[in-house]
Coordinates of C-alpha atoms and ligand atoms in Angstrom, one line a residue:
M1439 CA -8.0 30.6 -11.5
A1440 CA -7.4 32.2 -8.0
L1441 CA -9.9 31.7 -5.3
K1442 CA -12.4 34.6 -4.6
R1443 CA -11.0 36.7 -1.8
G1444 CA -13.9 36.1 0.5
I1445 CA -13.6 32.4 0.0
Y1446 CA -9.8 32.5 0.9
R1447 CA -10.4 34.6 3.9
A1448 CA -13.1 32.1 5.1
L1449 CA -10.7 29.3 4.8
E1450 CA -8.0 31.4 6.3
D1451 CA -10.3 32.1 9.3
V1452 CA -10.4 28.5 10.0
V1453 CA -6.8 27.5 9.9
G1454 CA -5.0 30.8 10.6
P1455 CA -2.7 32.5 8.0
E1456 CA 0.3 30.3 8.8
N1457 CA -1.5 27.3 7.5
I1458 CA -2.9 28.3 4.2
S1459 CA -1.1 29.0 0.9
E1460 CA -1.8 29.9 -2.6
D1461 CA 1.8 30.8 -3.4
P1462 CA 2.5 29.3 -6.9
L1463 CA 5.7 27.9 -5.7
I1464 CA 3.9 25.9 -2.9
L1465 CA 1.0 24.9 -5.3
D1466 CA 3.6 23.7 -7.8
S1467 CA 5.5 21.6 -5.3
Y1468 CA 2.1 19.7 -4.7
A1469 CA 1.6 19.5 -8.5
W1470 CA 5.0 17.9 -9.4
R1471 CA 5.0 14.1 -9.9
S1472 CA 8.1 12.2 -10.9
G1473 CA 6.4 9.6 -13.2
L1474 CA 5.5 7.0 -10.6
V1475 CA 2.4 6.7 -12.5
A1476 CA 2.3 5.4 -16.0
T1477 CA 2.2 8.7 -17.7
P1478 CA 5.1 11.0 -18.8
V1479 CA 3.2 13.9 -16.9
K1480 CA 5.5 15.9 -14.7
F1481 CA 3.0 18.6 -13.4
V1482 CA -0.6 17.7 -12.6
P1483 CA -3.3 20.4 -12.2
R1484 CA -2.6 22.8 -9.6
F1485 CA -4.7 23.0 -6.3
E1486 CA -6.4 26.5 -5.9
A1487 CA -5.1 26.5 -2.3
V1488 CA -3.5 24.3 0.3
V1489 CA -4.8 24.3 3.9
L1490 CA -3.4 22.5 6.9
P1491 CA -5.8 21.8 9.6
R1492 CA -4.7 20.8 13.0
D1493 CA -7.8 18.7 14.2
T1494 CA -11.1 17.4 13.4
A1495 CA -13.0 20.5 14.1
E1496 CA -11.0 22.5 11.6
V1497 CA -11.3 19.7 9.0
Q1498 CA -15.1 19.9 9.4
A1499 CA -15.3 23.6 9.2
L1500 CA -13.2 23.4 5.8
V1501 CA -15.5 20.7 4.4
K1502 CA -18.5 22.7 5.2
L1503 CA -17.0 25.8 3.5
C1504 CA -16.4 23.7 0.4
N1505 CA -20.0 22.5 0.4
K1506 CA -21.2 26.2 0.9
Y1507 CA -19.0 27.6 -1.8
K1508 CA -19.3 24.7 -4.3
L1509 CA -15.6 24.1 -4.1
Q1510 CA -14.0 20.7 -4.1
Y1511 CA -11.5 19.3 -1.6
K1512 CA -9.1 16.6 -1.6
A1513 CA -7.4 15.2 1.5
S1514 CA -4.2 13.4 1.9
S1515 CA -2.2 11.8 4.7
T1516 CA 1.6 11.8 3.6
G1517 CA 0.5 12.8 0.0
W1518 CA 2.8 10.2 -1.7
G1519 CA 0.5 8.7 -4.1
G1520 CA -0.6 10.1 -7.5
Y1521 CA -4.1 9.7 -6.2
C1522 CA -3.7 12.7 -4.0
D1523 CA -3.7 14.9 -7.1
P1524 CA -6.8 17.0 -8.3
G1525 CA -8.6 15.7 -11.4
G1526 CA -9.0 19.4 -12.7
P1527 CA -9.5 23.1 -11.4
D1528 CA -11.5 24.3 -8.4
V1529 CA -10.0 21.9 -5.8
I1530 CA -8.3 22.7 -2.6
K1531 CA -6.0 20.4 -0.9
I1532 CA -6.4 19.5 2.8
D1533 CA -3.0 18.4 3.8
L1534 CA -3.3 16.5 7.1
R1535 CA 0.4 16.7 8.0
R1536 CA -0.4 18.6 11.2
M1537 CA -2.4 15.7 12.5
N1538 CA 0.5 13.5 13.5
R1539 CA -0.2 11.8 16.9
I1540 CA -0.4 8.3 18.0
L1541 CA -3.3 8.6 20.3
E1542 CA -3.6 5.3 22.0
I1543 CA -1.6 2.0 21.9
N1544 CA -4.0 -0.6 23.7
E1545 CA -1.8 -3.5 24.5
K1546 CA -4.4 -5.6 26.1
N1547 CA -6.9 -5.3 23.4
M1548 CA -4.1 -5.1 20.7
Y1549 CA -5.1 -2.1 18.7
A1550 CA -3.4 1.4 18.0
V1551 CA -5.5 4.7 17.2
V1552 CA -3.7 7.1 14.9
E1553 CA -4.2 10.4 13.2
P1554 CA -3.3 10.6 9.5
Y1555 CA 0.2 11.7 9.3
V1556 CA 1.3 9.1 11.7
I1557 CA 3.7 6.8 9.5
F1558 CA 4.2 3.2 9.8
A1559 CA 7.9 3.7 10.7
Q1560 CA 6.9 5.8 13.8
L1561 CA 4.2 3.5 14.9
Q1562 CA 6.0 0.2 14.4
A1563 CA 9.0 1.6 16.5
E1564 CA 6.5 2.2 19.3
L1565 CA 4.7 -0.9 19.1
M1566 CA 8.0 -3.0 19.0
K1567 CA 8.9 -1.4 22.4
R1568 CA 5.7 -3.1 23.7
G1569 CA 6.2 -6.6 22.1
L1570 CA 3.7 -5.6 19.3
N1571 CA 3.8 -5.2 15.5
C1572 CA 1.6 -3.8 12.8
N1573 CA 1.1 -4.6 9.2
I1574 CA 2.7 -2.2 6.8
T1575 CA 1.6 -1.3 3.3
G1576 CA 4.2 -2.7 0.8
A1577 CA 4.6 0.9 -0.4
G1578 CA 6.8 1.3 2.7
S1579 CA 6.9 2.5 6.2
N1580 CA 7.1 6.2 5.0
C1581 CA 3.2 5.8 4.3
S1582 CA 0.4 6.7 6.5
A1583 CA -0.4 4.2 9.2
L1584 CA -4.1 5.1 8.9
P1585 CA -5.7 2.0 7.5
L1586 CA -7.7 4.2 5.2
A1587 CA -4.9 6.0 3.2
A1588 CA -2.8 3.1 1.7
H1589 CA -4.6 1.8 -1.3
Q1590 CA -5.0 -1.7 -0.2
G1591 CA -2.4 -1.8 2.5
I1592 CA -1.2 -5.2 1.5
G1593 CA 2.4 -5.7 2.2
H1594 CA 5.4 -7.8 3.3
L1595 CA 3.8 -8.5 6.8
S1596 CA 0.4 -9.6 5.6
Q1597 CA 1.1 -13.1 6.0
S1598 CA 0.9 -12.7 9.8
G1599 CA -0.5 -9.1 10.0
S1600 CA -3.3 -9.2 7.4
Y1601 CA -4.1 -5.9 5.5
G1602 CA -6.0 -2.6 5.7
D1603 CA -9.5 -3.7 4.9
R1604 CA -9.3 -6.6 7.6
N1605 CA -7.3 -4.6 10.2
L1606 CA -9.6 -1.4 10.3
L1607 CA -11.5 -0.9 13.5
A1608 CA -13.3 2.2 14.7
V1609 CA -13.1 5.3 12.7
E1610 CA -13.8 9.0 13.0
W1611 CA -14.9 10.3 9.6
V1612 CA -15.8 13.8 8.5
A1613 CA -18.3 12.8 5.9
P1614 CA -18.4 14.6 2.5
D1615 CA -21.0 17.1 3.6
G1616 CA -19.1 17.9 6.8
E1617 CA -21.0 15.7 9.4
I1618 CA -18.8 14.0 11.7
V1619 CA -19.5 10.3 12.0
R1620 CA -18.1 8.0 14.5
L1621 CA -18.2 4.4 13.3
G1622 CA -18.2 1.1 15.1
S1623 CA -17.8 1.0 18.8
L1624 CA -16.7 4.7 18.8
G1625 CA -20.2 5.6 18.0
S1626 CA -21.8 3.9 20.9
S1627 CA -19.2 3.8 23.8
G1628 CA -16.3 6.1 22.7
E1629 CA -14.0 3.2 22.4
W1630 CA -12.0 2.1 19.4
F1631 CA -11.9 -1.7 19.6
C1632 CA -14.5 -2.7 16.8
G1633 CA -15.4 -1.3 13.5
D1634 CA -18.6 -2.9 13.1
G1635 CA -20.5 -2.3 16.3
P1636 CA -21.9 -1.8 18.7
G1637 CA -22.6 1.4 16.9
P1638 CA -23.0 2.4 13.3
S1639 CA -21.2 0.1 10.9
L1640 CA -20.3 1.6 7.6
R1641 CA -17.2 -0.3 6.8
G1642 CA -18.4 -1.4 3.4
I1643 CA -19.3 2.2 2.5
I1644 CA -16.0 4.0 3.6
R1645 CA -13.8 1.3 2.1
G1646 CA -14.0 -2.1 0.5
N1647 CA -10.9 -4.0 -0.6
T1648 CA -9.6 -0.7 -1.6
V1649 CA -10.1 2.9 -0.4
P1650 CA -12.2 5.6 -2.2
L1651 CA -8.9 7.6 -2.6
G1652 CA -9.9 10.8 -1.3
G1653 CA -13.3 10.7 -3.0
L1654 CA -15.6 10.3 0.1
G1655 CA -14.7 12.8 2.8
V1656 CA -11.9 12.8 5.3
Y1657 CA -10.9 10.1 7.8
T1658 CA -9.5 12.1 10.8
K1659 CA -8.7 9.1 13.2
A1660 CA -8.8 5.4 13.0
A1661 CA -7.9 2.4 14.9
A1662 CA -6.1 -0.7 13.5
K1663 CA -5.5 -4.0 14.8
V1664 CA -1.9 -4.8 15.9
Y1665 CA -0.1 -8.1 16.2
H1666 CA 2.4 -10.0 18.4
W1667 CA 6.2 -9.1 17.9
P1668 CA 8.4 -12.0 18.7
G1669 CA 11.8 -9.8 18.2
P1670 CA 13.7 -7.3 20.5
P1671 CA 12.2 -4.0 21.6
T1672 CA 14.6 -2.1 19.3
F1673 CA 16.7 -3.5 16.4
P1674 CA 20.4 -3.6 17.0
L1675 CA 21.5 -1.6 13.8
E1676 CA 25.0 -0.6 12.9
G1677 CA 26.3 1.6 10.0
V1678 CA 24.9 4.3 7.9
S1679 CA 22.3 4.2 5.3
P1680 CA 22.5 2.5 2.8
H1681 CA 25.2 0.3 4.4
Y1682 CA 23.6 -0.7 7.6
K1683 CA 22.7 -4.0 9.1
P1684 CA 22.0 -5.5 12.5
S1685 CA 24.9 -6.5 14.6
Y1686 CA 23.2 -10.0 15.3
I1687 CA 20.2 -11.8 14.1
P1688 CA 17.6 -11.8 16.9
P1689 CA 17.1 -15.3 18.2
G1690 CA 14.5 -17.4 16.5
F1691 CA 14.6 -15.3 13.2
M1692 CA 15.3 -17.2 10.1
I1693 CA 15.3 -16.1 6.5
H1694 CA 15.3 -17.8 3.1
Y1695 CA 14.6 -17.2 -0.5
I1696 CA 13.3 -20.6 -1.7
H1697 CA 13.1 -21.4 -5.3
F1698 CA 11.2 -24.3 -7.0
P1699 CA 11.3 -26.4 -10.2
S1700 CA 7.9 -25.2 -11.2
A1701 CA 5.0 -22.6 -10.4
D1702 CA 2.9 -25.5 -9.3
K1703 CA 5.4 -26.7 -6.8
M1704 CA 6.1 -23.3 -5.4
T1705 CA 2.2 -22.8 -5.0
Q1706 CA 2.0 -26.2 -3.3
A1707 CA 4.8 -25.1 -1.0
L1708 CA 3.2 -21.8 -0.1
R1709 CA 0.0 -23.3 0.7
K1710 CA 1.8 -25.7 3.1
V1711 CA 3.8 -22.8 4.6
G1712 CA 0.3 -21.2 5.2
E1713 CA -1.4 -24.2 6.7
S1714 CA 1.5 -24.8 9.1
E1715 CA 1.5 -21.1 10.1
I1716 CA 5.4 -20.9 10.0
G1717 CA 5.6 -17.7 8.0
F1718 CA 6.1 -14.3 9.6
I1719 CA 6.8 -12.7 6.2
V1720 CA 5.9 -14.4 3.0
M1721 CA 6.6 -12.5 -0.2
G1722 CA 6.3 -14.1 -3.7
F1723 CA 9.1 -12.1 -4.9
N1724 CA 11.0 -12.9 -8.1
P1725 CA 14.8 -12.6 -7.8
A1726 CA 14.8 -9.1 -9.3
M1727 CA 12.9 -7.7 -6.3
V1728 CA 15.2 -9.5 -3.8
C1729 CA 18.4 -8.1 -5.4
A1730 CA 16.9 -4.6 -5.6
N1731 CA 16.2 -4.9 -1.9
K1732 CA 19.9 -5.5 -1.2
A1733 CA 21.8 -3.6 -3.9
T1734 CA 22.9 -0.1 -3.1
N1735 CA 23.4 1.2 -6.7
N1736 CA 22.3 0.0 -10.2
N1737 CA 25.5 -1.8 -11.0
E1738 CA 25.3 -3.8 -7.9
D1739 CA 21.6 -4.7 -8.8
L1740 CA 22.5 -5.8 -12.2
E1741 CA 25.3 -8.0 -10.8
L1742 CA 23.2 -9.6 -8.4
L1743 CA 20.4 -10.2 -10.8
K1744 CA 22.7 -12.0 -13.0
Q1745 CA 24.0 -14.0 -10.0
Y1746 CA 20.4 -14.7 -8.7
T1747 CA 19.0 -15.7 -12.1
A1748 CA 21.8 -18.1 -12.8
E1749 CA 21.3 -19.8 -9.4
V1750 CA 17.5 -20.2 -9.2
Q1751 CA 15.6 -23.3 -10.8
G1752 CA 12.2 -21.6 -11.2
P1753 CA 9.8 -19.3 -9.3
G1754 CA 10.2 -18.7 -5.6
F1755 CA 9.3 -16.9 -2.6
L1756 CA 10.9 -14.9 0.4
L1757 CA 10.1 -16.5 3.7
I1758 CA 11.0 -15.0 7.2
M1759 CA 10.3 -17.2 10.1
A1760 CA 10.3 -16.0 13.8
G1761 CA 10.3 -18.5 16.5
N1762 CA 8.6 -17.6 19.8
S1763 CA 10.6 -20.0 21.7
P1764 CA 13.5 -22.6 21.2
R1765 CA 10.8 -25.2 20.8
D1766 CA 8.7 -23.1 18.2
T1767 CA 11.8 -22.1 16.3
E1768 CA 12.7 -25.9 16.1
Y1769 CA 9.3 -26.7 14.9
K1770 CA 9.3 -23.9 12.2
K1771 CA 12.8 -25.1 10.9
R1772 CA 11.8 -28.7 10.7
T1773 CA 8.5 -28.0 9.0
L1774 CA 10.0 -25.9 6.4
Q1775 CA 12.7 -28.6 5.7
Q1776 CA 9.9 -31.1 5.1
I1777 CA 8.0 -28.7 2.7
M1778 CA 11.1 -28.1 0.8
D1779 CA 11.8 -31.9 0.5
E1780 CA 8.3 -32.5 -0.7
C1781 CA 8.3 -29.8 -3.2
G1782 CA 11.7 -29.6 -4.4
G1783 CA 12.7 -26.3 -2.9
K1784 CA 16.1 -24.9 -2.6
C1785 CA 17.5 -21.9 -0.8
L1786 CA 19.3 -18.9 -2.6
S1787 CA 22.6 -18.9 -1.1
D1788 CA 23.1 -15.0 -0.8
V1789 CA 19.9 -14.7 1.2
D1790 CA 21.1 -17.5 3.6
D1791 CA 24.6 -16.0 3.9
P1792 CA 24.9 -14.6 7.5
E1793 CA 26.5 -11.6 6.1
S1794 CA 23.3 -10.6 4.1
A1795 CA 20.7 -12.3 6.1
G1796 CA 20.3 -9.6 9.0
G1797 CA 20.2 -6.8 6.6
F1798 CA 17.5 -8.5 4.6
I1799 CA 15.5 -9.5 7.7
W1800 CA 15.5 -5.9 8.9
R1801 CA 14.7 -4.3 5.5
F1802 CA 11.7 -6.5 5.0
T1803 CA 10.5 -6.4 8.5
R1804 CA 10.6 -2.6 8.5
V1805 CA 9.5 -2.6 4.7
T1806 CA 12.4 0.1 3.9
G1807 CA 13.3 -1.5 0.5
S1808 CA 10.1 -0.9 -1.2
I1809 CA 11.2 2.1 -3.2
R1810 CA 14.5 0.5 -4.2
E1811 CA 12.4 -2.6 -5.3
T1812 CA 10.1 -0.4 -7.5
C1813 CA 12.1 2.6 -8.6
R1814 CA 15.8 2.1 -8.3
A1815 CA 16.4 0.6 -11.8
T1816 CA 14.8 3.0 -14.0
G1817 CA 13.7 5.9 -11.6
C1818 CA 9.9 5.1 -11.8
F1819 CA 7.5 2.3 -12.2
A1820 CA 4.0 1.3 -13.1
G1821 CA 2.2 -2.0 -12.0
E1822 CA -0.4 -4.3 -12.7
V1823 CA -2.2 -4.9 -9.5
G1824 CA -4.4 -7.8 -9.2
G1825 CA -7.3 -8.0 -6.8
T1826 CA -7.3 -9.9 -3.5
D1827 CA -8.8 -13.4 -3.5
V1828 CA -7.8 -17.0 -3.2
F1829 CA -4.0 -17.3 -3.6
G1830 CA -4.1 -20.0 -6.6
L1831 CA -6.7 -17.8 -8.7
M1832 CA -4.5 -14.7 -8.1
R1833 CA -1.4 -16.4 -9.0
A1834 CA -2.9 -17.8 -12.2
Y1835 CA -4.3 -14.2 -13.0
I1836 CA -1.1 -12.3 -12.7
A1837 CA 0.9 -15.1 -14.3
R1838 CA -1.5 -14.8 -17.4
A1839 CA -1.4 -11.1 -17.3
S1840 CA 2.5 -11.0 -17.2
K1841 CA 2.9 -12.8 -20.4
I1842 CA 2.7 -9.6 -22.5
K1843 CA 5.6 -8.1 -20.6
Q1844 CA 8.4 -10.0 -22.5
D1845 CA 7.5 -8.3 -25.8
F1846 CA 8.1 -4.9 -24.3
I1847 CA 11.3 -6.1 -22.7
D1848 CA 12.5 -7.3 -26.0
K1849 CA 11.9 -3.9 -27.5
G1850 CA 14.0 -2.3 -25.0
L1851 CA 11.3 -0.3 -23.2
L1852 CA 11.2 -2.0 -19.9
H1853 CA 14.0 -3.1 -17.4
A1854 CA 14.8 -6.7 -18.1
D1855 CA 13.8 -8.0 -14.8
G1856 CA 12.0 -11.1 -15.9
T1857 CA 8.4 -11.6 -16.3
D1858 CA 7.5 -13.8 -13.2
P1859 CA 5.1 -11.5 -11.3
F1860 CA 5.2 -11.4 -7.5
V1861 CA 2.4 -12.9 -5.4
Q1862 CA 1.7 -12.2 -1.8
S1863 CA 0.2 -14.5 0.5
I1864 CA -2.2 -12.9 3.2
E1865 CA -3.2 -14.4 6.7
H1866 CA -1.2 -17.6 6.2
G1867 CA -2.8 -18.3 2.7
H1868 CA -6.2 -17.4 3.4
Q1869 CA -6.0 -15.0 0.7
G1870 CA -3.5 -13.9 -2.1
H1871 CA -2.8 -11.0 -4.1
G1872 CA -0.6 -10.6 -7.4
E1873 CA 1.4 -7.9 -9.0
M1874 CA 3.5 -7.4 -12.0
L1875 CA 6.1 -4.6 -11.9
I1876 CA 6.6 -2.6 -14.9
R1877 CA 9.8 -0.6 -14.6
Y1878 CA 9.9 1.5 -17.7
F1879 CA 12.4 4.1 -18.9
P1880 CA 11.0 7.3 -18.4
N1881 CA 13.1 9.1 -21.0
I1882 CA 11.6 6.9 -24.0
P1883 CA 8.0 8.3 -24.5
E1884 CA 6.8 4.9 -26.0
A1885 CA 7.9 3.2 -22.5
A1886 CA 5.2 4.9 -20.7
Q1887 CA 2.8 4.0 -23.3
A1888 CA 4.0 0.3 -22.9
G1889 CA 3.0 0.6 -19.2
Y1890 CA -0.5 1.8 -20.3
E1891 CA -0.8 -1.1 -22.8
I1892 CA 0.2 -3.8 -20.3
F1893 CA -2.3 -2.2 -17.9
M1894 CA -5.0 -2.5 -20.3
A1895 CA -4.1 -6.0 -21.5
A1896 CA -4.2 -7.1 -17.9
N1897 CA -7.7 -5.6 -17.6
K1898 CA -8.8 -7.7 -20.5
T1899 CA -7.3 -10.7 -18.9
A1900 CA -9.2 -10.2 -15.8
V1901 CA -12.5 -9.6 -17.4
E1902 CA -12.2 -12.6 -19.9
G1903 CA -10.8 -14.9 -17.5
R1904 CA -13.3 -14.0 -14.8
F1905 CA -10.5 -13.3 -12.3
G1906 CA -12.3 -10.4 -10.6
V1907 CA -11.8 -6.8 -10.4
P1908 CA -8.2 -5.7 -9.8
A1909 CA -7.2 -3.2 -7.2
H1910 CA -6.2 -0.5 -9.3
V1911 CA -9.8 0.3 -10.6
W1912 CA -9.8 4.1 -10.1
S1913 CA -11.8 6.7 -12.2
D1914 CA -15.2 6.6 -13.8
A1915 CA -13.6 5.0 -17.1
I1916 CA -12.2 1.9 -15.4
H1917 CA -15.2 1.4 -13.2
D1918 CA -17.3 1.5 -16.1
M1919 CA -15.1 -1.2 -17.8
Y1920 CA -15.8 -3.6 -15.0
G1921 CA -19.3 -2.9 -14.0
P1922 CA -21.0 -4.9 -16.8
Y1923 CA -19.2 -8.0 -16.0
T1924 CA -19.8 -7.7 -12.2
L1925 CA -23.3 -7.4 -11.6
N1926 CA -23.2 -3.5 -12.3
Y1927 CA -21.8 -2.8 -8.8
T1928 CA -21.1 0.7 -10.3
K1929 CA -24.8 1.6 -9.8
W1930 CA -24.6 1.0 -6.0
L1931 CA -21.2 2.9 -5.8
R1932 CA -22.7 5.8 -7.7
K1933 CA -25.7 5.7 -5.3
I1934 CA -23.2 5.8 -2.2
K1935 CA -21.3 8.8 -3.7
K1936 CA -24.6 10.7 -4.4
T1937 CA -26.2 10.0 -0.9
F1938 CA -23.1 10.8 1.0
D1939 CA -21.8 13.7 -1.1
P1940 CA -24.8 15.4 -2.5
N1941 CA -22.8 18.5 -3.5
A1942 CA -19.9 16.4 -5.1
A1943 CA -17.5 18.3 -2.8
S1944 CA -15.1 15.4 -2.1
E1945 CA -13.0 15.4 -5.4
S1946 CA -13.4 12.0 -6.9
S1947 CA -11.4 11.7 -9.9
H1948 CA -9.7 8.6 -8.6
Y1949 CA -12.9 7.0 -7.2
I1950 CA -16.2 7.4 -9.0
S1951 CA -18.7 10.2 -9.6
A1952 CA -22.4 10.3 -9.0
Q1953 CA -23.0 10.7 -12.7
E1954 CA -24.4 7.8 -14.7
Ligands
FAD46 C1 6.4 2.6 -4.7 C2 4.9 2.3 -4.2 C3 4.7 1.1 -4.0 C4 3.3 0.8 -3.6 N1 3.2 -0.5 -3.0 C5 1.9 -0.7 -2.5 C6 1.8 -1.9 -1.9 O1 2.6 -2.7 -1.8 N2 0.5 -2.2 -1.3 C7 -0.6 -1.1 -1.4 O2 -1.6 -1.3 -0.7 N3 -0.3 -0.1 -2.0 C8 0.9 0.2 -2.5 N4 1.1 1.5 -3.2 C9 0.0 2.4 -3.2 C10 0.1 3.0 -1.9 O3 -0.9 2.4 -1.0 C11 0.0 4.5 -1.6 O4 0.7 5.1 -2.6 C12 0.4 5.0 -0.3 O5 0.0 4.2 0.6 C13 0.1 6.4 -0.1 O6 0.7 6.9 1.2 P1 -0.3 7.3 2.3 O7 -0.7 6.1 2.8 O8 0.5 8.2 3.2 O9 -1.5 7.9 1.5 P2 -1.6 9.3 0.7 O10 -0.7 9.2 -0.4 O11 -1.6 10.6 1.4 O12 -3.1 9.2 0.2 C14 -3.5 8.1 -0.6 C15 -5.0 8.2 -1.1 O13 -5.8 8.2 0.1 C16 -6.5 9.4 0.2 N5 -6.3 9.8 1.6 C17 -5.3 9.7 2.3 N6 -5.4 10.1 3.5 C18 -6.9 10.3 3.7 C19 -7.5 10.7 4.7 N7 -7.2 10.9 6.1 N8 -9.0 11.0 4.4 C20 -9.5 10.7 3.2 N9 -8.8 10.5 2.2 C21 -7.5 10.3 2.3 C22 -5.7 10.4 -0.8 O14 -6.7 11.4 -1.2 C23 -5.3 9.5 -1.8 O15 -6.1 9.5 -2.8 C24 2.5 1.9 -3.7 C25 2.6 3.1 -4.0 C26 4.0 3.3 -4.5 C27 4.3 4.9 -4.9

């Protein structure tokens, strides 16, 4: 149903006629989903209108109008994820693409302040020029660098660069009712260096391990912690995508895919890599994800998968080390050798090959391979995404949850990429996170259903095995599945929603509603 003219004009008065649309063509382009979520849906419900504010004042005015007219809004940064969609009618989209500035890179205190449409690729390039680097969500450097957009923000660099929850510093927040709240040091001194104070600390409200997925107002600016970058100011790339690689491997950079005789040995080795702090990037990828990172088409992908699977002796992980000096490089090399000797680790030859190594280092550091790793083989994917907890626990959870996958592979519904899940190590093993990739064939209706069944079976495993709440808990239905097993946290989450959003203006179909 079209918006009443008076409401449309009020919204238009805020952003100007160039920055609002209710043209069906535009609205349908926001409603199209390629099947990245585990449903065969192609079109999701349309927004009533799309508005493109240019700054915080305009966002605030839009939010206040939504509260006044009992309309809902949903903000997005790049709009990449399915969680940017509305759950039903009477929702407008606040598309933040005009808010695209890096506001500050503070080299001394090591943080960066960004608006929502700054993407990681943009921020990382600027940081590298200054000897700094940022964590990037595993979803890819095409995603928003705002540490409040990516679902968790865990990714390839999390071993040395942590993730969204831990990197978040001060925030400017247009709360669901339209009040502007400046969190952390921003609220007391106008500076961005701390998320918890001096100044109001609401970090546990605006996000936990995951974000409220649009259901709790709009984040208009945020600071994130940044890290040391031991590489060159720009990467020496040659060639044209997808056939490009660095002309040389920067001094001190080393990459290996190391495989082990058993999962226990691999976990032992990962712990030691963490303890000795030799890892720049550590990803518990299975061989399928490594070959998808390199392959430039599906035939190459399948050939590599055959080659890698034949060579590996058991589960493994991808490791990039980056020495800060010749002495540090030597320390890292020797430590790794010792760990491999103790745990029976061997290197996959293709990743060690100097012809491939540079390309791998670049694609993993830049996080450009993610869409190949997830979507190349079948055109879409679903995933079982565990929580973030002690590494061994998360490895045990995802290994148990993955067992069911083989049945669906045998039925020809999923890409036969093995059942070994991938496990990420965070902050040198301080935490861990496990995921199972479900690459289903979208042209087979039962295949999408398989994705759903695996997801539900994994939920059951999490509850029965007491593995904690996974990361993918979005919507009332899934929260309510976990609440009774986890001290009814849902009661508190609903109180937060009700207190901060009395008019339910911030559309929350992917978060939680205030209703019991
Ligand atoms: C192929 C693929 C791989 C993925 N891998 C990972 C992974 O490894 N790790 C991980 O953590 N996640 C992963 N995800 C999920 C991922 O975090 C999000 O899909 C992605 O980050 C979204 O892009 P974005 O950051 O630009 O946010 P958007 O897609 O714009 O938004 C994501 C959510 O946050 C809300 N939101 C965005 N910006 C704002 C704002 N400024 N104010 C209020 N709400 C806002 C939106 O409403 C939406 O619900 C993956 C997703 C895909 C499709």
